[in-house]
Every structure is written in C-alpha cells, then in structure tokens.
Amino acid sequence: MTKEQKTALVTPELPRGLIDRQAADIAATEAMMAKIRAVYELYGFEAVETPFIEYTEALGKFLPDQDRPNEGVFSFKDDDERWLSLRYDLTAPLARYVAENYERLPKPYRSYRAGWVFRNEKPGPGRYRQFMQFDADTVGASSPAADAEICMMAADCLEALGIKRGDYVIKVNNRKVLDGVLEAIGLGGEENAGRRLVVLRAIDKLDRLGVAGVRALLGPGRKDDSGDFTKGAGLSSDQATQVLNRIAFGVRSDVGGRGGTMVIGNATSQGDLPLGHDLGIQGISELAEIERLVRVSGYGDDRIRIDPSVVRGLEYYTGPVFEAELTFETPGEDGKPIRFGSVGGGGRYDGLVARFRGEKVPATGFSIGVSRLLAALRAIKSPIVGAALKAGPVVVVALDRKDHMADYQRLVSELRNAGIAAELYLGEGGMNAQLKYADRRGSLCAVIQGSNERDAPSGRQVVIRDLVLGAELAKASKDRADYLELRQRAQQTVPEAELVARVRDVLDRHRG
RNA sequence: GCCGCCAUAGCUCAGCUGGUUAGAGCGCUAGAUUGUGGAUCUAGAGGUCCCCCGUUCGAUCCGGGGUGGCGGUACCA
C-alpha cells in the first residue's frame, strides 16, 4: 500500500466515551431488562416510549446560546433553526409527553420505559456518553403511598435480578427536610440558592469523605489528595454543626447497624432538628408515612431505610428522594475491592410537568442505571446475565462446494424446519477452518457429509459431531494417537433420515 | 476543568545508558492428518515503537507541544 493510499484511509475508531456492544452484552442486558420489566408490570405500570430527540427547551433550563449549544447536552439546529437535543435522561421527556397528552391519559398515569440517554461530558470508569436507563414513574399522585410503592418496586427489582437481601438498600430522604434545616440556619430565600446547592453537594459526599471532609466543605473548603481545592459553602462552625447533626447521625447508625431513625416533633440529641420550620416537619412526616407503608408491606429496614444524608443532585426534586445502593464489595481484577454504590435513584418532582401546563402535577419516579447494574450483576456472577450467552447455530460443513451445495442447503433447511438454529458454512475455508469456525461460534454440534457418507452402501449418511464432547475428550488426550482416537468418539455416522433426531440429542445433552 | 501516571504486533507486555534485520507469550493463518475445531509439534503473516516539532551524524528511547487511555478530584440537568 502506498503512503498516499494509507493516509486516505479512514481510521476506524469510536469517539471517546462510547462503546460497542457484542452479542453477549446485548443478551445479558436484555435478560436483565426482562426481569425489571416483569416487576414494573406486576406493579401495574405500562410501557411508553419517547424519541431520543426533543426540543431543547422541553428538556429543561438548559437552553443553548445563540451559537453555542449548552455543554453537557448534544444539541443541533433543525431546518427551522429551532434547537434540538438528545435527551439526557428519561424524566424530562416523560414530563413533556404527559403534558402534551394530559387529557388523554388516565390519572394517575403509571408508566415505565427503557432507553438510551446521552450526556456530553467527560467519560470515566463506568461512565459513558451514551448509556441506558430504565425508569418507572407515577404522574398525578401526590400521596406518599406513591413514593413508598416506588421504593418497594426498586427493592423487588434488585431481588428479581438475584441481588441478595442485605447486599442492597433503598435509601430514602426528603428534600424538604434538608431545606428545612437550611432555612433554620439562615440559608433560606432566593439569594441563598447558590450556597444551598453547595451545602447539598457537600452532604452528598458524606459516604465518601466522612464527617470531617463534609465539615470542611461546609466551611471554608477542602483540599483533596490530588491537590485540588474545592471551595466550601462558607458556613460558620455552628451552622455546619447543625447541618451535620441533622444528617450524620443517621448514617453513623446505619454503619453500626439498623438505624437512621428520624424523630418527628421535638428535637432530640439524635436529630437536633430546630422546631418551628414547617417545611422540615412536613418532610419528616412524609418520610414517616413512607416508612409506615413499606413496613406494613413487609419491607424491613434491611431493604428500605430512611437516610438523612441522601441528596441526589437533580435540582428538580421537590420531596422524597430515593437511592438504590449496592452495599457489597467484590474484588476487582487487580485484587482491590470494588464498590458499585448507587445503581439507581429517583424522587418526587412535582414541578416538572408544571413547566408545560402551569398547574402543578405531582409526580414521582425511579431510574435504574442499566449498564452499571449489569456490571454489578456480572461481578456477583448472577445467573441472569451469565446464562444469557446463547450457543451458536448447528454448522453444516460444506465439503464439495462445486457439486453438492444443494445437498448441504437441504440439510440446513431440514434443521431449520425442525426449529433448530442452523447455518451452512459460506466461507472459502477447508474442513479444518470450518470446524474451527463452528468452535468460535460456540456451536454445540456440526454436521458433516462428504463422499464417504453420501455414497455409503447402506444409503446416505451424515456425521453428527458433538463439539462439546469433543472438546472435553481432547483435554484428556495423552498423545497423538490417543487424541485421534478420542476425536472419533465425539461423533457418530447416522442415516440421513435421522439427522434432526440425532442433532436434537446432541443439543439436548448440552442445554441446561 | 484541575492533579498524577501511561502509550511498542489483534491482546498482555519485554527491550534499547541514543546505533544495521525491535522481541516474547497468547491469538491469527497454514502444514503435520484420504475428511475433523479444541491437545502437541513446525512454519508463516502481522509494527509509520501514538502524532508533530526540536536536540543529535543518527531518536522507539532525550526535550517541548498535541492526542488518546487510566487513576484521583470537581461538575453532572
């Protein structure tokens, strides 16, 4: 190849943060999603699907400037100069859908949907620019019963996927509680919105940074190990203590055992909630109601637990927030333990639909991070994703391609008509290459017919080769003669009429 | 965005204090085998040593810049 030709070639490369999915990944994902779907439908949610693309303004406050689309969102202009964007979650499109079809939908409207979402941000370990979410939402129900149901359903999903009780927890908190605390320490009002956000972010890091780290972030700021400085919220020591008392105690008792209780009414040494702030009280009573409902349904605090430190980054949450967390650790390839952490989250967003309709429409929902959950299921060797690998088709070897392709085609058709996945080898390779091909396809069985079988005195024969048995026997071979002999034992020559029956024998032998 | 580490065959990695033909294992292709994948042996193919600029008689190696990957951190609707 000349240099000119080479430089003219297009480099086959994927943009960063994107990945290809192969047969095993797809099969595992689909097996997993089937389980989730079954749980959602058991709870009475119905499917709905919206497109990948929405008008940018429908997705939220992230309106692009005149020429520069908003960072983090893939955006482009339509023919008519309107901005379009790829969705970055499934909640905003649902809000648009509900608002647009409001009169037609039964209320409360309970729906689920799965799909790809896109974020144009720096990819990291397990973070991609295209990933899949699986959401369920109840729109039009303000009762904490709707929130409680979402939490129970999340727990059911994880268990349906083979995650053992105790290996996960659904944590529940309420934005109103946090807002109440912030109000109490003088951070209420529009002018403090920015600082409130900083405080919430700090609280969100409690599990990773610990109390001391969060205290630093609530105060002047924190310098991390890499030397990067994060500006803090600038609270006084007293204010920081109040915030930490509110949130940290529950977490500490979680670590020690069952706990995380919140107390309604009087301030206690545990909660230290300042009285007289209606928002916080309301939040706590909602949490208490959620807790009561899930407990009577048999969900103990080993599955669903109030945790005052759960924040969730999304600003549109207005009440209860949920986080599904995997609590187990598993050794990674380098031996270091891996924690998967959050595999899903959600909450109440009473204001999202209101953006379109003016009136408030209460809504609550939950979103499962499909890819991350899949990685976790693989780590614990869940049969749901492991068994999803399908065996390859029966491969009919094509030996005398000049004169007998029709014979082979007939054999393949016979198998297919019997409902057996089968294919005729269509390449140029010899017999060696063809069996190798069958091996790489993960086939359980190969069918061979050459002149010996075709012209057998007793009538047409076929060789049925058991590829799995052959592989097992080969492991036991001591020398070449032995190897050749064992090889013969993995196959049988049968009349052509028995093709389907004998192939089925082999397949049945090796299928679970 | 910020800090750090890394980049040599399809994969995992050696190597060269700067010097003719850059290696291994695995994988791949083929032969040993009228017509048999996976064992074993043999052979073969496969590389702009990430890119650009500089230093040098000479750079895969040294310096600068870039790109990409990894780890941490920040952001994450």
XYZ file of C-alpha atoms (C1' of nucleotides) in Angstrom:
589
model
C 0.000 0.000 0.000
C 1.349 3.385 -0.911
C 1.647 6.153 1.587
C -0.998 8.168 -0.223
C -3.465 5.311 -0.037
C -2.760 4.825 3.604
C -3.244 8.418 4.604
C -6.506 8.460 2.669
C -7.880 5.608 4.765
C -10.452 6.410 7.368
C -9.356 5.448 10.850
C -11.819 3.012 12.383
C -12.267 4.455 15.837
C -15.078 5.109 18.209
C -15.452 8.569 19.702
C -14.435 8.550 23.329
C -16.972 7.671 25.921
C -18.850 5.359 23.579
C -18.716 1.581 23.393
C -19.823 -1.178 21.073
C -21.939 -3.936 22.481
C -21.405 -7.523 21.435
C -23.778 -10.460 21.382
C -23.092 -11.469 24.980
C -23.556 -7.910 26.278
C -26.798 -7.499 24.410
C -28.160 -10.837 25.547
C -27.220 -10.138 29.162
C -28.762 -6.678 29.060
C -31.959 -7.987 27.563
C -32.230 -10.768 30.108
C -31.758 -8.220 32.850
C -34.263 -5.779 31.417
C -36.838 -8.526 31.029
C -36.649 -9.109 34.784
C -37.041 -5.430 35.557
C -39.915 -5.096 33.113
C -41.711 -8.029 34.731
C -41.517 -6.342 38.135
C -42.726 -2.995 36.771
C -45.655 -4.666 35.058
C -46.505 -6.612 38.189
C -46.923 -3.242 39.874
C -49.261 -2.163 37.109
C -47.038 0.148 35.096
C -47.486 0.293 31.328
C -44.903 0.801 28.628
C -44.363 4.069 26.801
C -41.586 5.194 24.515
C -40.451 8.651 23.517
C -37.816 9.572 20.902
C -34.144 10.238 21.564
C -34.569 13.790 20.341
C -36.601 16.586 21.894
C -36.793 20.315 21.518
C -34.047 21.634 23.707
C -36.334 23.855 25.748
C -38.546 20.856 26.534
C -35.644 19.155 28.265
C -35.131 21.815 30.851
C -33.478 25.022 31.667
C -30.503 24.189 29.520
C -31.113 26.474 26.642
C -28.253 26.902 24.260
C -26.911 30.335 23.498
C -27.219 31.779 20.076
C -24.394 29.750 18.543
C -23.090 27.623 21.344
C -25.224 24.738 22.495
C -25.160 24.009 26.162
C -22.311 21.980 27.456
C -23.206 18.508 28.537
C -26.066 18.168 26.091
C -25.704 17.089 22.467
C -27.583 19.730 20.518
C -28.096 20.777 16.929
C -30.369 23.011 14.909
C -33.396 21.848 12.979
C -34.257 23.185 9.481
C -36.337 25.887 11.058
C -33.464 26.992 13.281
C -35.016 25.544 16.414
C -32.648 23.827 18.777
C -32.941 20.073 19.180
C -31.144 17.977 21.764
C -30.509 14.364 22.535
C -32.268 13.508 25.794
C -30.015 13.314 28.829
C -32.486 11.420 30.989
C -35.919 9.846 30.652
C -37.729 12.039 33.142
C -37.780 15.310 31.242
C -39.141 13.641 28.077
C -41.801 11.918 30.178
C -42.866 15.261 31.610
C -43.175 16.584 28.067
C -45.164 13.535 26.998
C -47.560 13.742 29.918
C -48.064 17.472 29.474
C -48.695 17.075 25.742
C -51.157 14.198 26.205
C -52.568 15.223 29.541
C -56.254 14.981 28.669
C -55.903 11.576 27.075
C -54.024 9.830 29.858
C -55.604 8.136 32.845
C -54.580 9.806 36.064
C -52.620 8.783 37.961
C -50.574 7.779 34.938
C -48.226 4.903 35.655
C -45.642 4.121 33.014
C -42.236 2.621 32.503
C -39.715 2.967 29.704
C -36.162 1.972 28.931
C -33.788 3.626 26.574
C -30.550 5.276 25.679
C -29.728 8.681 27.044
C -26.799 10.901 26.140
C -24.530 13.216 28.076
C -21.700 15.106 26.540
C -19.336 15.119 29.453
C -16.022 13.615 30.370
C -16.279 9.842 30.432
C -14.917 7.998 33.432
C -14.769 4.454 34.693
C -18.220 3.039 34.092
C -19.408 6.390 32.778
C -20.180 6.774 29.120
C -21.616 9.417 26.863
C -24.387 7.041 25.860
C -25.959 4.813 28.447
C -29.212 3.128 29.252
C -31.772 3.882 31.892
C -34.881 2.011 32.893
C -37.468 4.249 34.551
C -40.859 3.915 36.139
C -42.974 6.899 37.151
C -46.335 7.695 38.658
C -47.681 11.021 37.492
C -50.673 12.611 39.142
C -50.383 11.134 42.624
C -49.177 13.302 45.478
C -49.622 10.674 48.171
C -46.544 9.311 49.923
C -48.066 5.932 49.067
C -46.864 6.513 45.503
C -43.343 7.142 46.792
C -43.483 4.110 49.052
C -44.567 1.952 46.156
C -41.665 3.156 44.024
C -39.234 2.199 46.783
C -40.710 -1.249 47.226
C -40.648 -1.795 43.498
C -36.982 -0.809 43.349
C -36.216 -3.339 46.060
C -38.192 -6.005 44.224
C -36.265 -5.296 41.021
C -32.904 -5.794 42.652
C -34.018 -9.043 44.239
C -35.518 -10.243 40.962
C -32.078 -9.729 39.497
C -30.548 -12.029 42.066
C -29.116 -9.433 44.415
C -29.452 -10.873 47.863
C -31.245 -9.126 50.672
C -28.610 -7.298 52.637
C -26.494 -6.711 49.556
C -28.517 -3.642 48.693
C -30.510 -0.942 50.378
C -33.024 1.596 49.167
C -32.226 4.811 50.975
C -34.914 7.407 51.357
C -34.725 11.026 52.350
C -36.753 14.150 51.770
C -35.621 17.363 50.195
C -38.000 19.222 52.422
C -36.065 18.082 55.458
C -32.829 19.387 54.073
C -34.485 22.596 53.007
C -35.926 22.963 56.489
C -32.509 22.657 58.064
C -31.046 25.150 55.643
C -33.828 27.575 56.360
C -33.257 27.144 60.046
C -29.630 28.133 59.811
C -30.489 31.196 57.796
C -29.910 29.924 54.272
C -33.484 30.312 53.134
C -34.616 32.565 50.346
C -33.733 33.088 46.726
C -30.497 34.949 47.462
C -29.002 31.861 49.112
C -29.872 29.380 46.368
C -26.260 29.065 45.324
C -24.981 28.367 48.807
C -27.761 25.889 49.445
C -26.569 23.970 46.407
C -23.027 23.898 47.713
C -24.263 22.571 51.042
C -26.304 19.856 49.358
C -23.329 18.774 47.268
C -21.215 18.567 50.395
C -23.812 16.428 52.143
C -23.938 14.161 49.117
C -20.281 13.301 49.648
C -20.699 12.148 53.214
C -20.264 8.461 52.454
C -17.020 9.106 50.610
C -15.389 11.923 52.555
C -16.725 11.283 56.022
C -17.863 13.841 58.549
C -14.569 15.728 58.599
C -14.486 16.101 54.834
C -18.048 17.319 54.695
C -17.410 19.747 57.538
C -14.551 21.211 55.548
C -16.791 21.591 52.514
C -19.485 23.230 54.593
C -16.933 25.666 55.939
C -14.068 27.263 54.033
C -13.395 24.402 51.611
C -11.381 21.270 51.185
C -8.138 20.325 49.538
C -8.118 16.787 48.200
C -5.271 14.340 47.761
C -4.549 15.432 44.238
C -4.062 18.967 45.489
C -7.247 20.291 44.002
C -9.080 22.772 46.172
C -12.844 22.747 46.400
C -14.427 25.929 47.614
C -16.764 25.387 50.525
C -20.127 26.841 51.454
C -18.631 29.221 53.995
C -20.879 28.250 56.881
C -19.922 29.109 60.407
C -18.778 26.298 62.635
C -22.076 26.455 64.457
C -24.101 26.265 61.260
C -22.024 23.370 59.994
C -22.568 21.504 63.242
C -26.301 21.917 62.957
C -26.294 20.546 59.431
C -24.056 17.647 60.348
C -26.123 16.762 63.388
C -29.136 16.533 61.173
C -27.588 14.312 58.547
C -24.662 12.469 60.002
C -26.229 10.678 62.901
C -28.422 8.529 60.747
C -25.528 7.476 58.626
C -23.397 6.641 61.587
C -26.091 4.408 62.961
C -26.520 2.810 59.532
C -22.909 1.808 59.610
C -23.235 0.365 63.085
C -26.421 -1.480 62.387
C -30.061 -0.706 61.882
C -30.829 2.890 62.408
C -31.187 6.179 60.752
C -34.338 6.981 62.619
C -35.763 10.421 62.351
C -37.781 11.869 65.122
C -40.847 13.923 64.490
C -41.701 16.841 66.684
C -39.245 17.529 69.426
C -35.634 17.999 68.731
C -33.585 15.202 70.155
C -29.956 14.520 70.748
C -30.101 12.335 67.641
C -31.818 14.621 65.230
C -31.396 18.068 66.664
C -33.941 19.448 64.257
C -34.811 23.024 65.033
C -38.500 23.403 65.662
C -40.867 25.786 64.038
C -39.966 25.186 60.436
C -42.963 23.774 58.688
C -41.159 22.546 55.613
C -38.879 20.267 57.573
C -41.698 18.940 59.726
C -43.745 18.220 56.644
C -40.798 16.391 55.109
C -40.328 14.256 58.154
C -43.959 13.328 58.383
C -43.892 12.284 54.727
C -40.907 10.104 55.457
C -42.656 8.604 58.424
C -45.641 7.790 56.257
C -43.462 6.175 53.622
C -41.745 4.165 56.298
C -45.064 3.050 57.805
C -46.381 1.946 54.415
C -43.356 -0.076 53.419
C -43.126 -1.709 56.837
C -46.719 -2.939 56.776
C -45.964 -4.393 53.349
C -43.162 -6.390 54.861
C -40.161 -4.339 53.823
C -37.860 -4.023 56.791
C -35.054 -1.537 57.295
C -32.652 -4.081 55.822
C -34.251 -3.183 52.488
C -35.728 0.294 52.679
C -34.223 2.749 55.101
C -34.542 6.415 55.930
C -31.147 8.020 55.464
C -30.864 11.762 56.096
C -27.705 12.085 54.008
C -29.228 11.163 50.660
C -29.391 14.244 48.478
C -29.468 13.358 44.758
C -28.001 16.028 42.553
C -31.040 16.769 40.479
C -32.472 20.123 41.295
C -35.964 19.274 40.170
C -36.671 17.028 43.120
C -39.208 18.571 45.441
C -39.858 15.973 48.122
C -38.848 12.412 48.844
C -35.687 11.229 47.127
C -34.501 7.639 46.747
C -31.245 5.958 46.067
C -30.660 2.288 45.388
C -27.254 1.310 46.634
C -25.348 -1.939 46.427
C -23.623 -2.490 49.729
C -21.389 -5.442 48.960
C -17.813 -5.305 47.792
C -16.205 -7.583 45.282
C -12.544 -7.989 44.421
C -11.638 -6.449 41.079
C -9.147 -7.797 38.596
C -6.320 -6.087 40.427
C -7.463 -7.542 43.737
C -8.617 -4.189 45.036
C -12.185 -4.242 46.274
C -14.769 -2.599 44.092
C -17.885 -0.953 45.434
C -20.610 -0.396 42.945
C -22.535 2.074 45.051
C -25.573 3.688 43.554
C -27.281 1.775 40.746
C -30.413 3.833 40.614
C -32.218 6.763 42.059
C -35.286 8.846 41.900
C -37.663 11.039 43.744
C -40.639 13.302 43.634
C -40.677 16.077 41.070
C -43.894 17.986 41.461
C -42.728 20.907 39.357
C -41.555 19.285 36.126
C -44.864 18.933 34.330
C -45.868 22.349 35.598
C -43.262 23.862 33.306
C -45.567 22.960 30.440
C -49.004 23.321 31.987
C -48.767 25.982 34.647
C -50.645 23.934 37.215
C -48.648 21.660 39.439
C -48.783 17.994 38.559
C -47.362 15.752 41.265
C -45.060 13.001 40.045
C -42.642 10.526 41.481
C -40.366 8.030 39.821
C -37.284 5.927 39.808
C -34.496 5.311 37.351
C -32.230 2.295 37.129
C -28.758 2.698 35.654
C -28.821 -0.359 33.433
C -25.157 -0.523 32.462
C -23.811 -0.072 35.945
C -26.210 -2.615 37.340
C -25.143 -5.044 34.640
C -21.512 -4.652 35.649
C -22.513 -5.422 39.222
C -24.507 -8.483 38.211
C -21.513 -9.747 36.293
C -19.317 -9.228 39.324
C -21.519 -11.387 41.500
C -21.821 -13.902 38.650
C -25.568 -13.615 38.534
C -27.083 -16.464 36.515
C -29.396 -13.942 34.900
C -26.608 -12.376 32.906
C -24.345 -15.422 32.765
C -26.847 -17.817 31.259
C -27.760 -15.288 28.647
C -24.958 -16.475 26.383
C -26.637 -18.464 23.674
C -24.952 -21.380 21.934
C -24.053 -20.916 18.306
C -26.019 -22.487 15.482
C -25.524 -26.020 14.215
C -22.950 -25.659 11.470
C -23.330 -27.753 8.368
C -19.881 -28.243 6.887
C -19.620 -27.642 3.156
C -17.060 -30.026 1.674
C -17.691 -30.492 -2.046
C -18.729 -26.991 -2.842
C -18.632 -27.390 -6.608
C -21.218 -30.163 -6.912
C -23.041 -30.579 -3.662
C -24.034 -27.209 -2.243
C -27.677 -28.135 -2.859
C -27.315 -31.201 -0.641
C -25.936 -29.101 2.182
C -28.578 -26.471 1.738
C -31.221 -29.161 2.041
C -29.707 -30.420 5.318
C -29.669 -26.913 6.733
C -33.279 -26.332 5.737
C -34.324 -29.577 7.331
C -32.801 -28.489 10.619
C -34.361 -25.059 10.396
C -37.756 -26.503 9.602
C -37.433 -28.526 12.793
C -36.834 -25.279 14.678
C -33.094 -25.807 15.123
C -30.855 -22.822 14.525
C -28.518 -23.913 11.758
C -26.284 -22.443 9.122
C -24.402 -23.593 6.077
C -20.751 -22.629 6.120
C -20.479 -19.930 3.478
C -16.770 -19.173 3.594
C -13.901 -20.418 1.482
C -12.099 -22.451 4.108
C -11.380 -26.166 4.162
C -12.747 -28.607 6.652
C -10.257 -27.582 9.284
C -11.247 -23.992 9.025
C -14.927 -24.865 9.045
C -14.785 -26.758 12.321
C -12.683 -24.039 13.770
C -15.355 -21.604 12.698
C -18.035 -23.710 14.399
C -15.902 -23.738 17.522
C -15.581 -19.979 17.542
C -19.275 -19.557 17.055
C -19.804 -21.570 20.204
C -21.716 -24.217 18.291
C -22.654 -27.384 20.104
C -22.870 -29.551 17.026
C -21.557 -29.830 13.480
C -22.971 -31.859 10.604
C -20.569 -33.341 8.076
C -21.313 -35.078 4.816
C -18.603 -35.969 2.332
C -18.376 -38.591 -0.377
C -17.915 -41.362 2.204
C -21.287 -40.655 3.728
C -23.018 -39.698 0.531
C -22.003 -42.902 -1.272
C -22.294 -45.286 1.664
C -23.559 -48.724 0.612
C -26.323 -48.569 3.203
C -27.647 -45.289 1.799
C -26.905 -41.670 2.515
C -25.370 -40.987 5.870
C -24.345 -37.887 7.816
C -21.769 -37.440 10.551
C -23.117 -35.746 13.658
C -20.206 -34.284 15.571
C -20.650 -33.322 19.206
C -18.346 -30.347 19.577
C -18.705 -30.039 23.324
C -17.948 -33.695 23.975
C -15.068 -33.474 21.535
C -13.574 -30.607 23.478
C -13.894 -32.489 26.745
C -12.270 -35.612 25.376
C -9.417 -33.659 23.848
C -8.429 -32.412 27.269
C -7.865 -35.986 28.358
C -5.698 -36.953 25.405
C -2.207 -38.115 26.240
C -0.533 -38.388 22.888
C -1.361 -38.005 19.262
C -2.740 -41.489 18.662
C -4.930 -41.172 21.710
C -6.067 -37.744 20.596
C -7.101 -39.005 17.183
C -8.987 -41.897 18.676
C -10.845 -39.771 21.217
C -11.736 -37.434 18.453
C -13.662 -40.180 16.695
C -15.658 -40.928 19.817
C -17.246 -37.490 19.766
C -19.099 -38.182 16.567
C -21.435 -40.697 15.017
C -22.418 -41.637 11.500
C -26.165 -41.970 11.071
C -28.630 -42.323 8.202
C -29.636 -39.005 6.764
C -33.219 -39.588 7.829
C -32.109 -39.389 11.458
C -30.399 -36.042 11.027
C -32.854 -33.973 13.022
C -33.344 -36.519 15.799
C -29.623 -37.079 16.384
C -28.767 -33.390 16.242
C -31.503 -32.780 18.769
C -29.947 -35.454 21.008
C -26.667 -33.590 20.999
C -28.285 -30.219 21.654
C -30.425 -31.605 24.473
C -27.382 -33.175 26.062
C -25.652 -29.813 26.387
C -28.509 -27.489 27.141
C -29.093 -26.695 30.798
C -11.879 21.920 34.456
C -7.552 20.593 37.838
C -3.514 16.980 39.523
C -0.796 12.484 38.544
C 0.546 8.097 35.665
C 0.750 5.766 30.955
C 1.080 4.972 25.192
C 5.943 -0.808 21.399
C 2.233 -6.707 16.904
C -5.002 -8.205 17.248
C -4.256 -8.841 23.095
C -0.793 -8.793 27.515
C 3.870 -6.945 27.847
C 9.616 -7.178 27.297
C 13.511 -4.156 25.130
C 17.006 -0.156 23.659
C 22.528 4.153 29.051
C 20.632 7.073 21.638
C 23.466 2.944 16.746
C 22.288 -2.031 10.862
C 17.242 -7.019 10.431
C 12.519 -4.141 17.549
C 11.269 -9.326 20.531
C 8.240 -13.000 23.724
C 3.693 -15.310 25.250
C -1.212 -15.666 23.755
C -4.157 -15.103 19.420
C -4.354 -15.473 13.977
C -3.223 -18.304 9.113
C -1.433 -22.882 7.342
C 1.052 -27.841 7.392
C 1.939 -32.478 10.163
C -3.808 -35.706 9.469
C -7.947 -39.762 2.021
C -12.133 -35.885 5.630
C -12.179 -33.261 11.643
C -12.211 -27.456 15.836
C -10.208 -27.808 20.894
C -4.117 -31.279 22.776
C 1.103 -31.466 20.572
C 4.959 -30.038 17.002
C 6.529 -26.920 12.798
C 6.241 -22.781 9.657
C 4.133 -18.087 8.228
C 1.658 -13.426 8.348
C 1.286 -9.246 11.344
C 4.711 -2.954 13.657
C 4.926 4.745 10.484
C 7.654 1.576 18.567
C 0.550 7.315 19.365
C 1.199 12.219 16.374
C 4.017 16.825 15.382
C 8.234 19.814 16.307
C 13.132 20.102 18.322
C 18.290 18.242 20.091
C 21.743 14.829 17.544
C 25.967 12.229 12.448
C 21.772 9.164 13.978
C 15.553 9.263 18.041
C 11.073 3.898 19.524
C 14.464 5.849 23.582
C 16.244 12.624 25.239
C 13.316 17.733 25.366
C 8.749 20.581 24.124
C 3.782 20.550 22.374
C -0.524 17.697 20.987
C -3.890 13.459 21.012
C -5.732 9.256 23.391
C -6.197 5.981 27.733
C -6.090 5.155 33.080
C -6.450 6.880 38.292
C -7.984 10.799 41.600
C -10.770 15.330 42.102
C -14.533 18.843 40.500
C -19.063 19.192 37.735
C -23.218 16.071 36.493
C -29.777 18.818 34.389
